[in-house]
Each structure stands twice: as structure tokens, then as C-alpha cells.
Amino acid sequence: MENSVDIENDGGGGIIDDDKFDLERNISTNSESGGSIREPLLKSKSRVNNTSQIAIVGANVYPIESLDYEIVENDLFKQDWRSRKKVQIFQYIFLKWTLVLLIGLSTGLVGFFNNIGVENIAGFKLLLTSNLMLEEKYVQAFAAFAGCNVVLATCAAALCAFIAPAAAGSGIPEVKAYLNGIDAHSILAPSTLLVKIFGSILGVSAGFVVGKEGPMVHTGACIANLLGQGGSRKYHLTWKWLRYFKNDRDRRDLITCGAAAGVAAAFRAPVGGVLFALEEVASWWRSALLWRAFFTTAIVAMVLRSLIQFCRSGNCGLFGQGGLIMFDVNSGVSNYNTIDVLALILIGVLGGLLGSLYNYLVDKVLRTYTVINERGPAFKILLVMSVSILTSCCSYGLPWLARCIPCPVGLEEKCPTIGRSGSYKNFQCPAGHYNDLASLFLNTNDDAIRNLFSSNNSNEFHISTLLIFFAGVYCLGIITYGIAIPSGLFIPVILAGASYGRIFGRALGSLSHLNVGLFSLLGAASFLGGTMRMTVSICVILLELTNNLLMLPLVMLVLLISKTVADTFNKGVYDQIVKMKGLPFLEAHAEPYMRNLVAGDVCSGPLLSFSGVEKVGNIVHALKYTRHNGFPVIDEPPFSETPELCGLVLRSHVLVLLNGKKFTKQRVLSGSNILRRFHAFDFAKPGSGKGLKFEDLVITQEEMEMYVDLHPITNTSPYTVVETMSLAKAAILFRQLGLRHLCVVPKKTGRAPIAGILTRHDFMHEHISNLYPHLVPHK
């Protein structure tokens, strides 16, 4: 893996840590010598990530930065707040609601056109295959089917491999990490958005056992990021009137709304989308955000409903009733007896066991694929083509194992089905017969789920057919996730769960009061709970999908059982992927061993700080030879009677200040001149384009001997904790406040006013285990 990068020491917070400097020096040496970096080592058991400052994005290693969710209170920003008029405050509030409206409209439109694309492309492929089968040209039918799949898969893989590697996979782990305060390379870039949209259409149309629901969450987040940052300078799309949102706090709220809108667009589940954002992806929540997220998903629901009504008039090609999945199972009677409850418990336990095994196998496959994918784009595309051929062989070959079944008498729909979709596929069967396994494999994934949830004919699928389909989907879902295409896990999990749920319904037969369609729903719920470990959001999403509120108690029970069983073995699939990628995710709870440590135990030294009025040469030297993003500012005589902590200054703000060159020849306060020279928007967070870097500065030797006043840009109210606070308590405080830097002050007087700075890196298991291996259990 040829990657030459410099580590952006997002943590460190001005602390010169030997381990961190060793890491930076090693990587810098590799960069200069053209060597390769093999960390984080996440691909196999013998390769372990030992730093929280780099992670895998796509198949490559990139530096990790934290996000600034803290409100910076410096003189410059305070002056801006005081100068804002009521009309500007109203403009800010109006723009915030306008942006969530645009996010809802855009995500709804993208979700709709995604479905139109999938239904028409896949529909053409299935129609071509079906017509050749009717003419008994079985070899040509397979060649057409597999050829279309390989071409579509190759196009999707090429987009991901060459344009936006970060678009591969679901995207939910990356969005979850971003909302936790982690910014990785290009995860929300405009190029990632475009590849996510078109790659998802091509990948799902190629017949892979993947869904477009996970990528829609990532798509919604990318749309929100693009709108929230005022466009993109790189692509010459900027809007100056969105300058109010050039900060991480407002972008976080918008991206949360975007993630909720993505779920709403994928499942037509507006309430489920809000709950998904709350339960799974968001690390920080408040009531105002709830309102905006709900408004966003409501807009998505209205857009989809309007467009679906338009398509029902036949203006959308092969779209028809497909695509935006609505599995209507409300026709079933939801009365249940003791046998049903016992079967329900068994389904929940089985879902937990199968879900935990699924997560374990996905983790192993992902580690294997990462070794292949890191070899370059050609290997990524070859892997995708191999999986595509295997999927085509299974989808076309396995139905030959099923026997032909006579068509039931008195059906409203035509049997056998002629065309791209339907419950009764003819395949190789004679007239008046259908192949039940072909009805599942040679359909779009949405139509396959609709067939499994159907309760019109309880004997439509043989138990042997359901077992073969379950085994095929279970295995194909595992080996497909991790290849270089946008791929979601929801649909494969629902397909596998609905299969074994329907098996239970067939096995119980007349002993049960529930029909086989309801058992399919419960099976899907149990497998979702066992893999993703979500309860409330999945429950509501399934109820909105199936339009059956009467199933609420049963769905709740099966989700709780499956999650409880699965939690005894491993974590949820998205949590595992976040960990495997090396993303330094902060959990909501502190690890038990953290209670045996205090904040001062993980602060390494010596401390690198600036004076309130500092020599330019000292600042330039610190910026050049460290990658720290926060520096404590200490006032000393004659500016204060004793050394005292003035606050914290960010690297990005120091770069802007130096670039402005408001220097003085004497060591005097010059804050008033700086306040007149600069505006708060000069220090706004840049978008996904390039911000000001140290290499952009041009400082002469004469200017190196001059001084600059840091007081106007110093955050005078940073969060601080005493050095004797338990590390567990500090970790919870750090996460709940969404901090990037947490100052540690000494307990006793007579010492330096600051003992160190805690950053995300200092709370990571890898860092603490290096410092105190006897206290930290091995993971």
C-alpha cells in the first residue's frame, strides 16, 4: 500500500509525547524516502492498530482529525456576536430551516431516482433473461444475465476504485464516526456523494445481495454537508450567504438531519428515520434537533408520495409498484396463542445466534478483502467481478434444484408470471407451473422481500426452497459486503431473516394463529436485531414498512430477545466496522479500567504552550515541527502578576492570524488592531476544500523576530478538569460535551497553570494500554 502521509496529530493538544513524535517521525521519514506505511494494521490477527490518529477509508490509510464542536469564546467572536442585529439572527434561523427543507427535498428526489434507476436497469436485465428462457435458450439466458451483472458491477467498482474510494460500503459507520467528532478523508465530499448515488444504482441493479438503504444514509449526510458548508470551492460551487454555517456544530446538526432523511427516503419511514438517527448514528442530541430532523423526514415522505402517485400513471418505465418498498402485510390476523409466543421466543434466540455469527463472519471477510483491496484499483475491480460471477451463478443455477409446482387455482395474478417481477416465475417449468426458488432469486431484492412477506398463498414456497434461499442469501450477503461498491446491509439481513421466519410459519402450519407472512416479518426483525443491535428504530421502520401496527408487541419482543442474545457474543455490525477501520470512536460509557486512573495519568509531557504575546519565530517553529491542533496560552508578567492560563488557541486560527501579518516590533498588546483588521468569518471552518496550511505561509526572517498578540483569537473559557478527576469521569464529560481539547489543571498551587491537555487520542484503548499495560485488559 503506497501511501505517504503526515499524521495530523489531532490530539496531543500541545503535548510533546515521545510516542506521538516517534509516530510522526517514522511516517515523515517514510514520506521522504518513498516508503510505504502499513499502519493501522487492521487486516488480520497479526496486525493490530496501535494508534488512534490514522484509519482506513476505502482501502487506504489516511490521517484522522477531530471536529470542533465546542463554542469558541474569544474576543473576535464575542465582538461578532455583539454586533449581530435582530435581522441577522432571524436570517440565521430562517436559513437553518431552509437548509433542512432543501436536505429533505434533495434526499427525497435522490431516493426516488435511485429507485427508478434500479427498477428500470434491473427490469431490463430480468426481462431479457425471461424472454430467452421462454424460448428455451438457457445458455444464452445465463450469458445475458451474468454479462449484464458483470458490466454493471464493473462500472460501479470502477467509480469507487478510481474516483471515490470512501463511497464503498454502507457509509453508516463513517457517518456515525463523523457525528461522534471524527473527520476522515473525503467521507462527505461531493465526489463521494456522486459515486454513492450512481454506484449504488449500478451495484443493486447488478444483482448483488446488497441494499440501497445504507448508502442512502450516507447520501443524505453528504447532501447535508454540501449544503451546510456553502457549497464546494474545489468545484466552484459556493454561496456566501451560508457563511453562518461554516462551523462544525451547525454542520453536525445538518448531517444528523441528512442521515435521518436517508432512512426516510430508503424505507418511506419518516418516524423510523428520526429514531434511527437518534439511536444509531448521533452521539449528541437535543430537542431542537429533534424538531428539525422530524421536519426533514416529513418533507421526504411528502416528496416520495407525490412522485409515486406520478409513477402509477405509467410515466416511469418499469418502475410500477416496485422500488420504494412497501410490504403490505396488514391483511393478516395478528391474534396469537401460546405456541406462537414460544415460536416467537425461538425465532428471537435464533436471530441473535445467526446475527452474531453473521457479524463475526463479516468481520473476517472484511479483513481479508482489505488485504486484497489495498493492492490497488485493479484488484478491487477483479474482486468485484469475481463476486458478481459467483452471485450470477447462484441466482441462475440454484433454481434448477427446485422442482416445478402447479399454479394454484383461483389466483388473481397471472401464473406463471410473464415479465420481470412477480410471485410465480416460470423459469424452466412447463405451462401452468412455476419455480418458487426462481421467484426469489430472479427478482429484485425488493420484490423478493415482497414475495416472502406475502400471505396470499401459505404454500407458495416449499420449506426446502426457503432453506436453500436462506443459505444462499446468508453466504452471499457475507462475501458481498466489503467489495468496492456502495452496499447496504439492511436488505440482505431482511431477506435472510424473512426466509427462516417463513420456515417457522410453514412448519407450524395450522398450530399457529399467525400466517406465514407475519412470521417472515418477525424473522426479519429478529435478524435485524441480531446483526445491528437496534431496537426502537428498527421496530418503527418495520411497522411503517408493513403498515401493520397490530404487530407492535410481537416485533418489540423478538427484537429485545435477539439483541440480548447477540450482545453476549459480540458488538453490532456497524460498531465492529468502526473499530476495524481504526476510527477512534468514543463510546457513551467509560471502560471499567478508567476508574483506576486519573486525568493526570495519561497527560504526557513536556507541555508546549504560547505566551499571550508571543514571538512569531517561536510560533512558526511550533507549527512546523508539531502537528498539534490546540495550544494553551499562558499570560506571564508583565501582562499578569503571576503565570495564569489565558485559554486555548487553535492551530487553524493561528495560521490565519500569521497570514494576516499584524505583527509588532515590541512585545506589547495589539489586540485592538487585530480586531479592526480581521472579521470572525476569516476564522470560519473551511469546507471540504483546502483550508490554509502551514506551507502557505510566507514569513520573512525579519518578521520571525517580531511579536504577535494571541489574546483576540484565544478561547478564554476552555473546558478544564482537575488532574485528580478519574479518567472515566473525564471521558464521559469529553464525549457528552463534544470536545476536541480538555485542559487539565493542577490541584496544588505553585505549579504551572496547566498540567496537560486531554484529547480523543488519550481516551483510546491503544494509547492507555501502552502506558499502563498491567491495568488495561487485552482486547
Coordinates of N, CA and C in Angstrom, one line a residue, residues 36 81 94 159 234 249-250 253 267 300 309 360 398 414 463 473 486 529 592 610 613 617 622 647 666 702 728:
S36 N 6.6 2.8 2.3 CA 5.1 2.6 2.4 C 4.8 2.5 3.9
W81 N -20.6 38.5 17.8 CA -22.0 38.2 18.4 C -22.6 39.4 18.8
F94 N -33.8 31.4 9.9 CA -34.6 31.1 8.6 C -33.7 30.2 7.7
L159 N -16.0 3.2 -10.5 CA -16.3 4.5 -9.9 C -15.7 4.6 -8.5
K234 N -13.7 23.7 -4.4 CA -13.0 22.9 -5.4 C -13.7 22.8 -6.7
R249 N -20.4 22.7 14.5 CA -21.6 22.5 15.3 C -22.9 22.5 14.4
D250 N -23.0 23.5 13.6 CA -24.2 23.5 12.7 C -24.1 22.4 11.6
D253 N -25.5 19.2 13.1 CA -27.0 19.2 13.1 C -27.5 18.9 11.8
F267 N -36.8 3.8 3.1 CA -37.8 2.9 3.6 C -39.2 3.5 3.6
V300 N -39.4 14.6 3.1 CA -39.0 13.4 2.3 C -40.2 12.5 2.0
Q309 N -47.2 8.7 -6.8 CA -48.5 8.9 -7.5 C -48.3 9.2 -9.0
Y360 N -19.6 -11.8 13.0 CA -18.2 -12.4 13.1 C -17.7 -12.7 11.7
L398 N -29.0 -22.1 -8.8 CA -29.8 -22.8 -7.7 C -31.2 -23.0 -8.0
K414 N -51.5 -13.4 -12.5 CA -51.3 -14.4 -13.5 C -50.2 -15.4 -13.1
I463 N -40.5 -25.6 2.0 CA -39.5 -25.4 3.1 C -38.1 -25.6 2.5
V473 N -28.6 -16.6 0.4 CA -28.6 -15.1 0.8 C -27.6 -14.9 2.0
P486 N -20.9 0.6 -3.4 CA -21.8 1.1 -2.3 C -22.7 -0.1 -2.0
G529 N -32.3 -7.3 14.6 CA -31.9 -7.1 16.0 C -30.6 -7.8 16.3
P592 N -14.3 0.1 32.4 CA -14.1 0.0 33.9 C -12.7 0.3 34.3
F610 N 2.1 28.7 24.4 CA 2.5 30.1 23.9 C 2.2 31.1 25.0
V613 N 1.5 37.2 24.3 CA 2.2 37.9 23.2 C 3.4 37.2 22.9
G617 N 8.7 33.8 15.5 CA 9.5 32.7 15.3 C 9.2 31.5 16.1
A622 N 6.9 26.0 16.3 CA 6.0 25.0 16.9 C 5.0 24.5 15.8
G647 N -6.1 30.7 28.1 CA -7.1 30.0 27.3 C -6.4 29.0 26.4
Q666 N 7.7 45.4 19.1 CA 7.9 45.3 20.6 C 6.8 44.3 21.2
E702 N 13.0 38.8 9.0 CA 12.7 40.0 9.9 C 11.4 39.8 10.7
A728 N -12.4 8.0 33.9 CA -13.7 7.6 33.4 C -14.7 8.8 33.4

